[in-house]
XYZ file of C-alpha atoms in Angstrom:
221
model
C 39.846 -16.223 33.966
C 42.877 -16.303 32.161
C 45.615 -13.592 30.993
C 46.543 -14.151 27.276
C 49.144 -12.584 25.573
C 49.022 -12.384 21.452
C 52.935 -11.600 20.274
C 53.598 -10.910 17.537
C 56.578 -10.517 15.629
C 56.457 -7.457 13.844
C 59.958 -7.619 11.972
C 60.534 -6.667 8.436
C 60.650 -10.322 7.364
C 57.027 -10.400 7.894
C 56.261 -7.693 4.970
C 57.891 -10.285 2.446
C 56.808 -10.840 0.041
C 55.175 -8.053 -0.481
C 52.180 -9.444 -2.739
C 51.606 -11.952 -0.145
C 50.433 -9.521 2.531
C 51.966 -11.819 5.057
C 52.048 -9.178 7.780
C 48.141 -8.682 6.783
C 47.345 -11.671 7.195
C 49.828 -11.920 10.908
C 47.510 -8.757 12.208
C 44.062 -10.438 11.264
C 45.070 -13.642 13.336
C 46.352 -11.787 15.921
C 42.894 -10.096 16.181
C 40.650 -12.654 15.907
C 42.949 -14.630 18.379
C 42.286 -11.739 21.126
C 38.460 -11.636 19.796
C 38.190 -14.934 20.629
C 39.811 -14.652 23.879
C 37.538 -11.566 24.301
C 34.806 -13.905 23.938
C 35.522 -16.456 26.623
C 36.071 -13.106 29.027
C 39.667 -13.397 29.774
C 41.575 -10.549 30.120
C 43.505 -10.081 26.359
C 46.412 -7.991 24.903
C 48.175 -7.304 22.095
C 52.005 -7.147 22.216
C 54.573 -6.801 19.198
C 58.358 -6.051 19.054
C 60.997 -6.053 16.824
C 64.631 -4.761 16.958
C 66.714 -2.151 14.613
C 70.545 -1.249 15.199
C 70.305 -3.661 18.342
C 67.563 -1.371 20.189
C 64.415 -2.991 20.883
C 61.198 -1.594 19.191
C 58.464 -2.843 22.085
C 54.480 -1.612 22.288
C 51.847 -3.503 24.466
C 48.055 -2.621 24.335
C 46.097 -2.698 27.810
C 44.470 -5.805 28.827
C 41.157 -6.156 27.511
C 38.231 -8.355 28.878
C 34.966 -8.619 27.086
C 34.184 -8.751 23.790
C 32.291 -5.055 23.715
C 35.717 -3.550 24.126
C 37.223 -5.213 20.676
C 36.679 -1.599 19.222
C 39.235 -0.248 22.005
C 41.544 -2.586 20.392
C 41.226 -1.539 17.141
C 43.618 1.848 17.355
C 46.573 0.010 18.874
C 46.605 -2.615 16.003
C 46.093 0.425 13.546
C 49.110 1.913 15.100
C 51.200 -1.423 14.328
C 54.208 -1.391 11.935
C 56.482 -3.747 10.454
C 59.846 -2.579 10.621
C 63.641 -3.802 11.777
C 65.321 -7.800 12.542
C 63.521 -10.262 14.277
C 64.005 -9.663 17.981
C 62.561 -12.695 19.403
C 64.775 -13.281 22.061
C 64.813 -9.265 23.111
C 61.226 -8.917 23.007
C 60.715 -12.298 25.116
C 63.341 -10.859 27.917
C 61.362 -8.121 27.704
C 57.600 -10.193 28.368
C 59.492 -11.818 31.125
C 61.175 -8.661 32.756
C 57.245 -7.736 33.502
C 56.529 -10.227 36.150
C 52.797 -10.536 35.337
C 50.564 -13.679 36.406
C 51.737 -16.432 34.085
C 49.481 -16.917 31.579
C 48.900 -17.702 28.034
C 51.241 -16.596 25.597
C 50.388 -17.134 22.077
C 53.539 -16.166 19.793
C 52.738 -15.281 15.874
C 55.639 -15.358 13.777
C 57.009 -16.378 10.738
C 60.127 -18.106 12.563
C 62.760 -16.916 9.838
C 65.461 -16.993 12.575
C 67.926 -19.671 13.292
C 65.866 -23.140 15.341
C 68.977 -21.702 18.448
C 66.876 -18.316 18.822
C 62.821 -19.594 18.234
C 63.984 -22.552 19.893
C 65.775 -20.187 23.370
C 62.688 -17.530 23.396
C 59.866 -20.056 23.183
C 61.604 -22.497 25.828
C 61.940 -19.338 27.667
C 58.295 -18.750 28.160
C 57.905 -22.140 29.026
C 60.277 -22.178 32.381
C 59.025 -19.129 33.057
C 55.626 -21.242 33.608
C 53.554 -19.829 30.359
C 51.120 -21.661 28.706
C 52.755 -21.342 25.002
C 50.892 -21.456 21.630
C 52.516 -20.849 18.367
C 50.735 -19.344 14.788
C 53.411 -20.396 12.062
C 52.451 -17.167 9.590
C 53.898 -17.690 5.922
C 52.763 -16.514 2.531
C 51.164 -18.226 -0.266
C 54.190 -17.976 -2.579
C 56.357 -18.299 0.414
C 55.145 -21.343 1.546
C 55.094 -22.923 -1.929
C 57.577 -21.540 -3.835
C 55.823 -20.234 -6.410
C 58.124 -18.399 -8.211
C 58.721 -17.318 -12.120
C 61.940 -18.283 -13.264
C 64.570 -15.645 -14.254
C 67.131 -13.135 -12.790
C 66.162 -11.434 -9.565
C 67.711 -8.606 -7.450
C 66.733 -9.779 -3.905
C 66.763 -7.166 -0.830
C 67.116 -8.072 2.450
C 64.945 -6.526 4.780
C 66.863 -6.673 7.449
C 70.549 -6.489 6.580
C 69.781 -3.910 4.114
C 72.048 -6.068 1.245
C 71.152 -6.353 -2.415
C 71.927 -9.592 -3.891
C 71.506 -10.716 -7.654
C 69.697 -14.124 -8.312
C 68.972 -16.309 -11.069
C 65.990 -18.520 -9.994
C 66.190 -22.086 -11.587
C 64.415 -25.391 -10.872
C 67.633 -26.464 -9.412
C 67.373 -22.950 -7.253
C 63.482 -23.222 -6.302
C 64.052 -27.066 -5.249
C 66.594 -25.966 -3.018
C 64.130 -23.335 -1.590
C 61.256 -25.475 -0.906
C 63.501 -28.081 0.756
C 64.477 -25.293 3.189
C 60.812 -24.335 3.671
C 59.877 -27.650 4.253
C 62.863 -28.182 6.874
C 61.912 -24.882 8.491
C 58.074 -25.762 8.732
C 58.890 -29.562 10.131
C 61.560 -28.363 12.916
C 58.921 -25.614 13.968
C 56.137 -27.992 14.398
C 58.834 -30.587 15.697
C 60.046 -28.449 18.904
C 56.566 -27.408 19.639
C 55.049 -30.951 19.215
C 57.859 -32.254 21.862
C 57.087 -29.188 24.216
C 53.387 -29.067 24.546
C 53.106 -26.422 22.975
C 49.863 -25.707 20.773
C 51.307 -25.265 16.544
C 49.079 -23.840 13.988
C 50.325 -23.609 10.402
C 48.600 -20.461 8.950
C 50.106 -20.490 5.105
C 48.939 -18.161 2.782
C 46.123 -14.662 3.316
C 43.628 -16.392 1.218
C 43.102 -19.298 3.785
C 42.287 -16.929 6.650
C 38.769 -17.998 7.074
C 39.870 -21.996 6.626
C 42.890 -21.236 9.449
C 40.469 -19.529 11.731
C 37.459 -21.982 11.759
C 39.806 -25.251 11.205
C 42.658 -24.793 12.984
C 42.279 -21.966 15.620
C 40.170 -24.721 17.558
C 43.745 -26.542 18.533
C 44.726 -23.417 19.977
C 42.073 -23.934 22.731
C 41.624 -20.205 23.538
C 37.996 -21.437 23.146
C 37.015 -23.441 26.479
């Protein structure tokens, strides 16, 4: 049987936006990914991290094995908060400093970092001898732009800056180009790397991501 690591990035980006539930929809994945693993009898845990004033934020469940002990589970993904930067290279320094038998690793995040630091942590895993698997999480409006037009006071989660913006068509086109160049170079790297990519886009296509595209993460043998 195999270990299997679910990671997930539990930064502040993933909150955002907030009508999305984009962090909802990160922690259902995450569970039904260690379910499924659950399932096939391999021993499964939940790990998130994230980082705030440079100090890494780290919790790690215990390794579960059968599907009967999903309800064991259940309290340490209760427990799970959304807070701080991304700390995807911190947290994967962190997986590695563990010396565990190398594994699965399957890494949900919404990769709002720069293609240097996804790029770094997830080749990383690889050297380190991991089977990697990636679950791109973005929101419906995220993903699509689907914004009203108008003036906007934007927050950053993470820097803690307020910024004033006036959304335009000019403004959103701009936007989705950058989505769609973030989506593509994600998929790109992993695609070249053997490494597993599932797009997960929006809270309202859980069921559709689970039954159609979970299969490619091939947690189910």
């Amino acid at each position: 049987k195999v270990e299997i690591s679910i990671v997930l990035d539990a930064s502040a980006s993933m909150t955002l936006p907030v009508d999305d539930d984009k962090a909802g929809l990160a922690l259902a994945l995450a569970a039904a990914a260690a379910y499924i693993g659950m399932s096939e009898n391999d021993a499964v845990r939940l790990v998130a991290f994230s980082q705030s004033s440079g100090r890494l934020a780290f919790s790690a469940s215990m390794f579960h094995h059968r599907r009967e002990s999903y309800p064991e589970l259940r309290p340490f993904i209760k427990s799970l908060r959304f807070h701080g930067e991304t700390a995807l290279d911190a947290g994967v320094a962190e997986l590695l400093s563990q010396r565990r038998v190398r594994g699965v690793i399957v890494l949900v995040s919404d990769f709002l970092v720069s293609p240097a630091q996804y790029e770094r942590a997830l080749s990383r895993l690889l050297a380190a001898g991991y089977e990697v698997k990636v679950v791109h999480v973005m929101g419906e409006s995220e993903h699509s732009g689907a914004f009203p037009f108008g003036a906007y006071r934007v927050y950053d989660s993470e820097t803690k800056e307020m910024r004033e913006l006036r959304l335009d068509r000019r403004v959103l086109s701009a936007y989705r180009q950058r989505v769609e160049r973030l989506v593509s170079q994600v998929k790109e790297f992993c695609h070249k790397n053997a490494i597993a990519y599932v797009p997960a886009f929006g809270a309202a296509s859980f069921e559709t991501i689970v039954m159609q595209e979970f299969p490619r993460l091939g947690l189910v043998r």
